[in-house]
PDB file of C-alpha atoms in Angstrom:
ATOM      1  CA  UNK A 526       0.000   0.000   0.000  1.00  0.00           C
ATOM      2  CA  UNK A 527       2.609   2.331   1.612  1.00  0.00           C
ATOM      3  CA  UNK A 528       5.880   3.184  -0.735  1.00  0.00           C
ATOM      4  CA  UNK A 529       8.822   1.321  -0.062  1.00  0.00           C
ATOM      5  CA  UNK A 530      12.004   3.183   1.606  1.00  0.00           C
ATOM      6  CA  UNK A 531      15.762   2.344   1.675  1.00  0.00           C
ATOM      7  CA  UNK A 532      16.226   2.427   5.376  1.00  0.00           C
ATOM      8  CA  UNK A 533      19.751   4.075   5.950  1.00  0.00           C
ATOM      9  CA  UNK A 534      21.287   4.522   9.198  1.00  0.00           C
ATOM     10  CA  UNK A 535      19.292   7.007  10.512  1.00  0.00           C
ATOM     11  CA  UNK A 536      16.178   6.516  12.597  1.00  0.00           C
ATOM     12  CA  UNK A 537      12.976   6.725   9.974  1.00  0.00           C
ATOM     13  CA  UNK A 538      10.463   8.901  12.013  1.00  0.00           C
ATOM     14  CA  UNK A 539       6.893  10.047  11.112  1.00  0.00           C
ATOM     15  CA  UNK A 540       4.107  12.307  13.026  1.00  0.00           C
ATOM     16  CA  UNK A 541       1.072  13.609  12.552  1.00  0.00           C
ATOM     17  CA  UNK A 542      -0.131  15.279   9.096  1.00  0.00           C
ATOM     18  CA  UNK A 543      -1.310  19.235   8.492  1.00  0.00           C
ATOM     19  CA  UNK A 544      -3.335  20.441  11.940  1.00  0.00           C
ATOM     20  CA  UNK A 545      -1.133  22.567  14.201  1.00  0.00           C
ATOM     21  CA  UNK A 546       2.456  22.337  14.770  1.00  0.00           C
ATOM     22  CA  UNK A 547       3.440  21.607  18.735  1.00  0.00           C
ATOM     23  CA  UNK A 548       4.538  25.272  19.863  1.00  0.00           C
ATOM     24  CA  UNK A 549       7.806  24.699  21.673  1.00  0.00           C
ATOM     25  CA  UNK A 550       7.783  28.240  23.288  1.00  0.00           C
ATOM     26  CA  UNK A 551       5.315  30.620  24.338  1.00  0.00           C
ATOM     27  CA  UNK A 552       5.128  34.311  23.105  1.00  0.00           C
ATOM     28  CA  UNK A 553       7.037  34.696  26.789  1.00  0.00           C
ATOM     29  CA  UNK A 554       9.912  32.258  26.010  1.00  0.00           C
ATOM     30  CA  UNK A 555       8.151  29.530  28.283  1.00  0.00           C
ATOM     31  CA  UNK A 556       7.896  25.924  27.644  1.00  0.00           C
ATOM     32  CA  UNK A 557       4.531  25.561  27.120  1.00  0.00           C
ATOM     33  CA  UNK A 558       3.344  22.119  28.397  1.00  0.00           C
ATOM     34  CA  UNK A 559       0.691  20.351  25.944  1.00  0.00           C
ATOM     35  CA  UNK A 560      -2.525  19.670  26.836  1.00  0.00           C
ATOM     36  CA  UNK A 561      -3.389  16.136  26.754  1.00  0.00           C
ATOM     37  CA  UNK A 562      -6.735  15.635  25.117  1.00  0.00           C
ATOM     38  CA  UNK A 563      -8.198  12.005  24.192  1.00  0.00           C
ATOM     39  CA  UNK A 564      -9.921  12.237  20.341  1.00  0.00           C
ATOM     40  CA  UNK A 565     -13.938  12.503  19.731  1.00  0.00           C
ATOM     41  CA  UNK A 566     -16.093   9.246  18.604  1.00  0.00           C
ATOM     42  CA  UNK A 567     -17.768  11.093  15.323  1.00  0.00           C
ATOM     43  CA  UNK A 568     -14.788  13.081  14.392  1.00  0.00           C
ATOM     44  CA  UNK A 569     -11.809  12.672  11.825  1.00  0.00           C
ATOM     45  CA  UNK A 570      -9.100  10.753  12.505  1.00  0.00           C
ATOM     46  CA  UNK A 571      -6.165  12.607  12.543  1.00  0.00           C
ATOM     47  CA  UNK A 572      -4.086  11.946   9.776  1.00  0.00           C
ATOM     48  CA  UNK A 573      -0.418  11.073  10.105  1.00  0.00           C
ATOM     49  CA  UNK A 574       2.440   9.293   8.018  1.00  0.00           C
ATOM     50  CA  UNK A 575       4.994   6.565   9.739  1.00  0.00           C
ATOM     51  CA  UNK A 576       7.343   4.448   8.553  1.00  0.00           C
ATOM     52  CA  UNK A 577       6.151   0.631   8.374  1.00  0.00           C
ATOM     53  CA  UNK A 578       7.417  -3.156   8.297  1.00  0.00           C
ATOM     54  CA  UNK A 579       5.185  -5.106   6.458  1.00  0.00           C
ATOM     55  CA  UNK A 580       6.586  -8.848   5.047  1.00  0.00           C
ATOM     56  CA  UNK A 581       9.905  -8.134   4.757  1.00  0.00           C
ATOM     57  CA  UNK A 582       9.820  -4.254   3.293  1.00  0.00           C
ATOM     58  CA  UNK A 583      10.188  -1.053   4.778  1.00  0.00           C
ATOM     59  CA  UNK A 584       7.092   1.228   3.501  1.00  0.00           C
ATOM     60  CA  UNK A 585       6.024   4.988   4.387  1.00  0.00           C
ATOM     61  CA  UNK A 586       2.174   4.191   5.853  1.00  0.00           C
ATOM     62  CA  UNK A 587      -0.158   7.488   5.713  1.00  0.00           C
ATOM     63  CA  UNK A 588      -3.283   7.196   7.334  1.00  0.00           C
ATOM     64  CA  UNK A 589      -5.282   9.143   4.515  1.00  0.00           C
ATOM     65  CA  UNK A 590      -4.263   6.602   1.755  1.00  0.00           C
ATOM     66  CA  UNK A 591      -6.788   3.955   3.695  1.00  0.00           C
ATOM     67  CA  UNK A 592      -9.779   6.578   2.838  1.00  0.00           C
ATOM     68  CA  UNK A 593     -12.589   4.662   1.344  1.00  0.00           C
ATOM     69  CA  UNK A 594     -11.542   0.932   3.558  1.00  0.00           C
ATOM     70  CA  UNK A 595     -12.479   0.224   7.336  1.00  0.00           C
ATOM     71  CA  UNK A 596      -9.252   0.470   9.758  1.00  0.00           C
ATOM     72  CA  UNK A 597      -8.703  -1.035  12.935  1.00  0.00           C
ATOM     73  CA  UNK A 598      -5.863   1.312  14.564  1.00  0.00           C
ATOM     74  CA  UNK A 599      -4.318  -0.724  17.259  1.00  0.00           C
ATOM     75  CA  UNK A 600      -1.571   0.966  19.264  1.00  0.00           C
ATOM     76  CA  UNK A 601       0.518  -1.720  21.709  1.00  0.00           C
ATOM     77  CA  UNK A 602       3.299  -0.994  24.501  1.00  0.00           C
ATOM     78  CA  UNK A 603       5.859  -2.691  22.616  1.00  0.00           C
ATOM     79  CA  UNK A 604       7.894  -5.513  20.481  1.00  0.00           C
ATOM     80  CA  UNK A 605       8.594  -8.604  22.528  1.00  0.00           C
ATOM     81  CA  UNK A 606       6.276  -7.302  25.387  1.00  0.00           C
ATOM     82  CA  UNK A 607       4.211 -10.153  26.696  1.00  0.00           C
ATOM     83  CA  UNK A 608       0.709  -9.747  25.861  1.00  0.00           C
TER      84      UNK A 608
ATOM     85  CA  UNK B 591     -11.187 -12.305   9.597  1.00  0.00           C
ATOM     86  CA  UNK B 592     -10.689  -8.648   9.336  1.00  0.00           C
ATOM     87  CA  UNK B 593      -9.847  -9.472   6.024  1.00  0.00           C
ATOM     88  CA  UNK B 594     -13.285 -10.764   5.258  1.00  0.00           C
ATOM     89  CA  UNK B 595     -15.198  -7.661   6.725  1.00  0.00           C
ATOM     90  CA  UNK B 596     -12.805  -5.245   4.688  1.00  0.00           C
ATOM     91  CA  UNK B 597     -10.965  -4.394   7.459  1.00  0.00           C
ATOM     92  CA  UNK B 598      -7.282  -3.281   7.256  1.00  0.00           C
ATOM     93  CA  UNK B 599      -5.395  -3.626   9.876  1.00  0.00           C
ATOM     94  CA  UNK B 600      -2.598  -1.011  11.227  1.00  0.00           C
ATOM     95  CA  UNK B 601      -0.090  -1.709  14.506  1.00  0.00           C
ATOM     96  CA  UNK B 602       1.715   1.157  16.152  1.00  0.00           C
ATOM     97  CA  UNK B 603       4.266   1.486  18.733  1.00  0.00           C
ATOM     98  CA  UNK B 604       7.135   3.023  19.451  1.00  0.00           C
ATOM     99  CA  UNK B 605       9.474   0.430  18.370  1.00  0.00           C
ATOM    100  CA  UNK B 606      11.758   0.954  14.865  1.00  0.00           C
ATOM    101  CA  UNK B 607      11.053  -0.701  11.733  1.00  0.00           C
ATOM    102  CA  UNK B 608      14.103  -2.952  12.332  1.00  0.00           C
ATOM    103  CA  UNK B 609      12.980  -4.111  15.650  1.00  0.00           C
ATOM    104  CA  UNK B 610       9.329  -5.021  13.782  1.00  0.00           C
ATOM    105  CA  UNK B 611      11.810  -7.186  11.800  1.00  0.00           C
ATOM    106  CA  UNK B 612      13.153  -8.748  14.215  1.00  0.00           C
ATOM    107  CA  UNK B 613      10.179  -9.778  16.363  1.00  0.00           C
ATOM    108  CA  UNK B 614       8.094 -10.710  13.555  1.00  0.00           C
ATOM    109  CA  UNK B 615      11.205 -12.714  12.241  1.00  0.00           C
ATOM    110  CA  UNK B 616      12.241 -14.571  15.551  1.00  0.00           C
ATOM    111  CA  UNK B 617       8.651 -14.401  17.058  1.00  0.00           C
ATOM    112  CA  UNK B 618       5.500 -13.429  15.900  1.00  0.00           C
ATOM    113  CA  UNK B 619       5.873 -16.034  12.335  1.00  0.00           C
ATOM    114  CA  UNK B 620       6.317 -18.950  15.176  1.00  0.00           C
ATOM    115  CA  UNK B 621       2.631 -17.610  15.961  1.00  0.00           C
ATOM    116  CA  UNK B 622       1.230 -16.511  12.840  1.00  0.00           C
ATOM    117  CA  UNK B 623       1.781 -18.223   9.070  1.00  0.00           C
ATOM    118  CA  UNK B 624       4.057 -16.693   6.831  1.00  0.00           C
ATOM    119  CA  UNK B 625       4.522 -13.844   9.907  1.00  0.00           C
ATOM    120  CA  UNK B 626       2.140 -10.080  10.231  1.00  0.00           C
ATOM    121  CA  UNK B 627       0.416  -9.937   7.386  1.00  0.00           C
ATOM    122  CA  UNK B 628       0.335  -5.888   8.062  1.00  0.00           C
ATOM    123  CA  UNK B 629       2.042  -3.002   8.286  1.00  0.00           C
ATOM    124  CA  UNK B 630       3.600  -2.882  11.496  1.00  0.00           C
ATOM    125  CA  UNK B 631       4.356   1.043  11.815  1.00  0.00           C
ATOM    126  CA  UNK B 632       6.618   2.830  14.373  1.00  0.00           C
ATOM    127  CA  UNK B 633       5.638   6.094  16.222  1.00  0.00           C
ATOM    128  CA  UNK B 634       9.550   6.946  17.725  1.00  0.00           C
ATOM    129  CA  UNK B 635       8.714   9.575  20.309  1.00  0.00           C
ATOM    130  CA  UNK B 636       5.216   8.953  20.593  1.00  0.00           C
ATOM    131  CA  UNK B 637       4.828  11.760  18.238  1.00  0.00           C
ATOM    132  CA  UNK B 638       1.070  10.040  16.658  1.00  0.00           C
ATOM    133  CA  UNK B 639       0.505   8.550  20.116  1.00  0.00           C
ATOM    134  CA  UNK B 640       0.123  11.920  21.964  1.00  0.00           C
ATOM    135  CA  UNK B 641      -2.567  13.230  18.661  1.00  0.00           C
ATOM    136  CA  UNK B 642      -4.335   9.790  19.516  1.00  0.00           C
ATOM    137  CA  UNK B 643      -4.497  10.432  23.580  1.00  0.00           C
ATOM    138  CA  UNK B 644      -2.778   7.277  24.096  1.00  0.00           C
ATOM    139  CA  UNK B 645       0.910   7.802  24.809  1.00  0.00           C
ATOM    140  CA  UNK B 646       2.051   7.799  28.229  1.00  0.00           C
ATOM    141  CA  UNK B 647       4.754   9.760  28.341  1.00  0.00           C
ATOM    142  CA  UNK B 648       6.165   8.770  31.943  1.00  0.00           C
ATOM    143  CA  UNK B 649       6.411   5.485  30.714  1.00  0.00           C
ATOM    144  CA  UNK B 650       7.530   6.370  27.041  1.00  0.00           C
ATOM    145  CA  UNK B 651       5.364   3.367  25.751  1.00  0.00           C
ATOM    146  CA  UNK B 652       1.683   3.905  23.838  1.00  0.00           C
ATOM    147  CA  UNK B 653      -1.171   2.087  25.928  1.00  0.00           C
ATOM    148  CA  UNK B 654      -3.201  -0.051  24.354  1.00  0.00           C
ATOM    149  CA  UNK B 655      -5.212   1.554  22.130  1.00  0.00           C
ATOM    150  CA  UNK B 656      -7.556   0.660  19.456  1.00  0.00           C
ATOM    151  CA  UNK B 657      -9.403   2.676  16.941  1.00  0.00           C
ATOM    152  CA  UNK B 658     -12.318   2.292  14.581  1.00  0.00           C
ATOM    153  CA  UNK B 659     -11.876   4.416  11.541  1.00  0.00           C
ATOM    154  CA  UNK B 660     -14.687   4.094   8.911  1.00  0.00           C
ATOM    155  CA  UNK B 661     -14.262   4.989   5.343  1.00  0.00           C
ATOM    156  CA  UNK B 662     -14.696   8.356   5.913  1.00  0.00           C
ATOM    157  CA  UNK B 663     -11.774   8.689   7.761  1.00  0.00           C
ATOM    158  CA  UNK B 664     -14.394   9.040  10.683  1.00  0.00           C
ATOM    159  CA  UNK B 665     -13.639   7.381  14.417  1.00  0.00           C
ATOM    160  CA  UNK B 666     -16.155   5.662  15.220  1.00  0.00           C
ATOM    161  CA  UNK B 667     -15.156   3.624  18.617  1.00  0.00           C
ATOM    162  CA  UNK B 668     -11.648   3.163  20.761  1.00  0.00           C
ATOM    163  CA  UNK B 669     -10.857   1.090  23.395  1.00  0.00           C
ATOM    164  CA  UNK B 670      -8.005   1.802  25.295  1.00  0.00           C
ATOM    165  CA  UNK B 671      -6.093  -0.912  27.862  1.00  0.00           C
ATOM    166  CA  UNK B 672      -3.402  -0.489  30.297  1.00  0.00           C
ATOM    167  CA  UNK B 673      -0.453  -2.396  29.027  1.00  0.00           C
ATOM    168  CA  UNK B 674      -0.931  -6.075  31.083  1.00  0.00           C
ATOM    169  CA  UNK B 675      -4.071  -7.167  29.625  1.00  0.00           C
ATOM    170  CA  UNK B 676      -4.440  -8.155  26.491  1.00  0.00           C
ATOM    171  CA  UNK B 677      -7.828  -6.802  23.887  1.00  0.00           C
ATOM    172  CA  UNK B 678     -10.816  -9.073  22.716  1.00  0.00           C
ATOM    173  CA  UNK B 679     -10.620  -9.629  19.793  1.00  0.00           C
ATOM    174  CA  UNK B 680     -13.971 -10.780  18.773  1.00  0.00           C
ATOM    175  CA  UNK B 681     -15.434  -7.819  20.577  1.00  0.00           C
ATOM    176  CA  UNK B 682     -13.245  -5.597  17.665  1.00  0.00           C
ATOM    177  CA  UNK B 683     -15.000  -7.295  14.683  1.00  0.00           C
ATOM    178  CA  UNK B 684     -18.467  -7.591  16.695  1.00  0.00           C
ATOM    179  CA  UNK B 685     -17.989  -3.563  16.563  1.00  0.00           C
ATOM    180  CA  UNK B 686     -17.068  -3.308  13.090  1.00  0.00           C
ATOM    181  CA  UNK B 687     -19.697  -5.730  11.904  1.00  0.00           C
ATOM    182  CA  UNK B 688     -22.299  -2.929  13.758  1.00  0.00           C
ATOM    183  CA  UNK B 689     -21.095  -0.024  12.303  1.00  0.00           C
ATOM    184  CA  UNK B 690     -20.837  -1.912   8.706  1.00  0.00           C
ATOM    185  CA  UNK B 691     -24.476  -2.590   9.540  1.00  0.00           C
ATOM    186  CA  UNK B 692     -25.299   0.631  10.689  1.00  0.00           C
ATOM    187  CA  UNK B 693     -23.392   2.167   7.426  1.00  0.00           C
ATOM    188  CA  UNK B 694     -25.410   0.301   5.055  1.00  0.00           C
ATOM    189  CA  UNK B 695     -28.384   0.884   6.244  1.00  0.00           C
ATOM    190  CA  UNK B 696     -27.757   4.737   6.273  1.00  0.00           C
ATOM    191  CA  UNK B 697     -28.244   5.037   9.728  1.00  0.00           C
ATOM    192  CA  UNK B 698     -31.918   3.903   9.363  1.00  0.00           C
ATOM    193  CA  UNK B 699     -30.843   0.689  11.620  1.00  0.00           C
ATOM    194  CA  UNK B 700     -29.351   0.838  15.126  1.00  0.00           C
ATOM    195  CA  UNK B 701     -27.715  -2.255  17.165  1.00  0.00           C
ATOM    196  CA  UNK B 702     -28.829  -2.794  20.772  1.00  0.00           C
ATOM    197  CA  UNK B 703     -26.842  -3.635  23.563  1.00  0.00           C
ATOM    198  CA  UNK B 704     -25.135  -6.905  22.947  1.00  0.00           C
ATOM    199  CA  UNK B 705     -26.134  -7.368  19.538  1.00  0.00           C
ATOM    200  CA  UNK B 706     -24.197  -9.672  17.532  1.00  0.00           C
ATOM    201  CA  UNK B 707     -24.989 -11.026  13.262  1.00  0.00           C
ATOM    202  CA  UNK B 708     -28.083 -12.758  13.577  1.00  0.00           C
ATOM    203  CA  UNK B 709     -29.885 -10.807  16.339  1.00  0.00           C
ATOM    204  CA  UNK B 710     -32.480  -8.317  15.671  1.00  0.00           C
ATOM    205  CA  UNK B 711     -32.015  -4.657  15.394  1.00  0.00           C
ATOM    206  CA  UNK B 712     -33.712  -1.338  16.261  1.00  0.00           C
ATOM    207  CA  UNK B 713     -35.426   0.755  13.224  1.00  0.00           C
ATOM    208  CA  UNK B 714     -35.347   4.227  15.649  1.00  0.00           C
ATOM    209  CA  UNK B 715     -38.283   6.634  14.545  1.00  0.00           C
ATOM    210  CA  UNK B 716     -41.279   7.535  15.977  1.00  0.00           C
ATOM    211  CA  UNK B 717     -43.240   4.566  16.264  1.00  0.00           C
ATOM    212  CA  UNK B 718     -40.853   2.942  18.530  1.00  0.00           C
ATOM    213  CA  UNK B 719     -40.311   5.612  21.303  1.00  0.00           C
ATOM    214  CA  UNK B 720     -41.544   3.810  24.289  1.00  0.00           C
ATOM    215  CA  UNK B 721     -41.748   0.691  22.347  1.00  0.00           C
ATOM    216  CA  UNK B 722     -38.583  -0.645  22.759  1.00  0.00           C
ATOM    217  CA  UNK B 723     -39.776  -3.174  25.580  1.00  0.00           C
ATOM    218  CA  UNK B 724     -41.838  -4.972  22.796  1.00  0.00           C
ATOM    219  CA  UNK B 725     -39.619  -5.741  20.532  1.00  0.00           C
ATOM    220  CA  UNK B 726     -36.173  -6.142  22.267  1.00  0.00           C
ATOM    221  CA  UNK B 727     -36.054  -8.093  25.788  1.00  0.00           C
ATOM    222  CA  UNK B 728     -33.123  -7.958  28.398  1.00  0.00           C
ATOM    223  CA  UNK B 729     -31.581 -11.319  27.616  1.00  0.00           C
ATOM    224  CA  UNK B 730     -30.787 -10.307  24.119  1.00  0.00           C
ATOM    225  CA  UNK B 731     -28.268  -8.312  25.796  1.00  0.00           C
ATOM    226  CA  UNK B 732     -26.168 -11.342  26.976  1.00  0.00           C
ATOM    227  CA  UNK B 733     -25.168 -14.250  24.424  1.00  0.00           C
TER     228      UNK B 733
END
């Protein structure tokens, strides 16, 4: 689905898609801590790219190329955890 | 299964692409036939986590959390879990097989509590406000 990438030696990274940027400062200079909010039933899904393993490739996956197909999003602690 | 219903499947965490490899190399195709079938992505810094409400950034791990995205690009239901216990995952396609049903039938159709293929639905309008007790008893609720 996704297109394939050479992975090099750096880390391949993604994030979220358009919508606004994280502000790292404040008009005062201050870290600004983020305000945790938990997404809306009803609403869009916010879109966002990420790189992907899928049998034996590397592959850039964005969210809005799935428009038009059902998605189950499942998010997990991490590799080689136990459950 | 997903498959079937149309469903594609997407994994997150905040693992790298190589270390995907690895566990679906040395682990996960000991489990599964000819190993994940899907793309296994990698959120490094819990960047997509944190949009989703899901990262928890003392532990630097994403919980577990599971979205249903319709073809709209619409959510429709999450679940989230604290990492030690494990989702259902017939309660996942139960969900989607409602909303496909609820989809198709332009919202004309509505799935009471417990409903699962084969059991009736509700046709919400006016004729059924107060009615519900008629046509849809308590033990429908439970399978």
């Amino acid at each position: 689905m996704g297109k394939e990438f050479k992975a090099g030696c750096a880390r391949p990274t993604g994030g979220p898609v358009g919508g606004k940027q994280k502000e790292a400062l404040s008009p005062n200079n201050e870290n600004v801590k983020e305000e945790k909010q938990m997404i809306m039933v009803g609403q869009k899904a916010p879109d966002f790219t990420a790189p992907a393993y899928q049998k034996g490739k590397f592959i850039n996956v964005e969210l809005s190329d799935y428009l038009g197909k059902w998605v189950a999003l499942c998010f997990y602690p991490g590799d080689f955890t136990f459950v | 299964m997903f498959q079937e219903l149309g469903v594609e499947v997407l994994s997150m965490s905040i693992d790298s692409v190589f270390v995907h490899k690895m566990w679906d190399d040395h682990e996960l195709s000991k489990m599964v036939d000819g190993g994940v079938p899907f793309p296994m992505m990698s959120d490094g810094g819990g960047k997509v986590g944190t949009v989703y409400g899901i990262y928890d950034d003392d532990a630097g791990v994403e919980t577990r959390g599971r979205f249903i995205i319709d073809p709209d690009g619409v959510v429709q239901g999450f679940e989230v879990l604290t990492p030690p216990v494990g989702r259902n995952v017939n309660e996942a396609l139960r969900q989607i097989q409602a909303f496909q049903l609820v989809r198709n039938s332009k919202g004309a159709e509505a799935t009471p509590s417990g409903w699962r293929p084969g059991k009736p639905t509700l046709k919400p309008g006016p004729d059924l406000v107060g009615k519900v007790w008629e046509v849809w008893k308590t033990d429908l609720a439970f399978d």
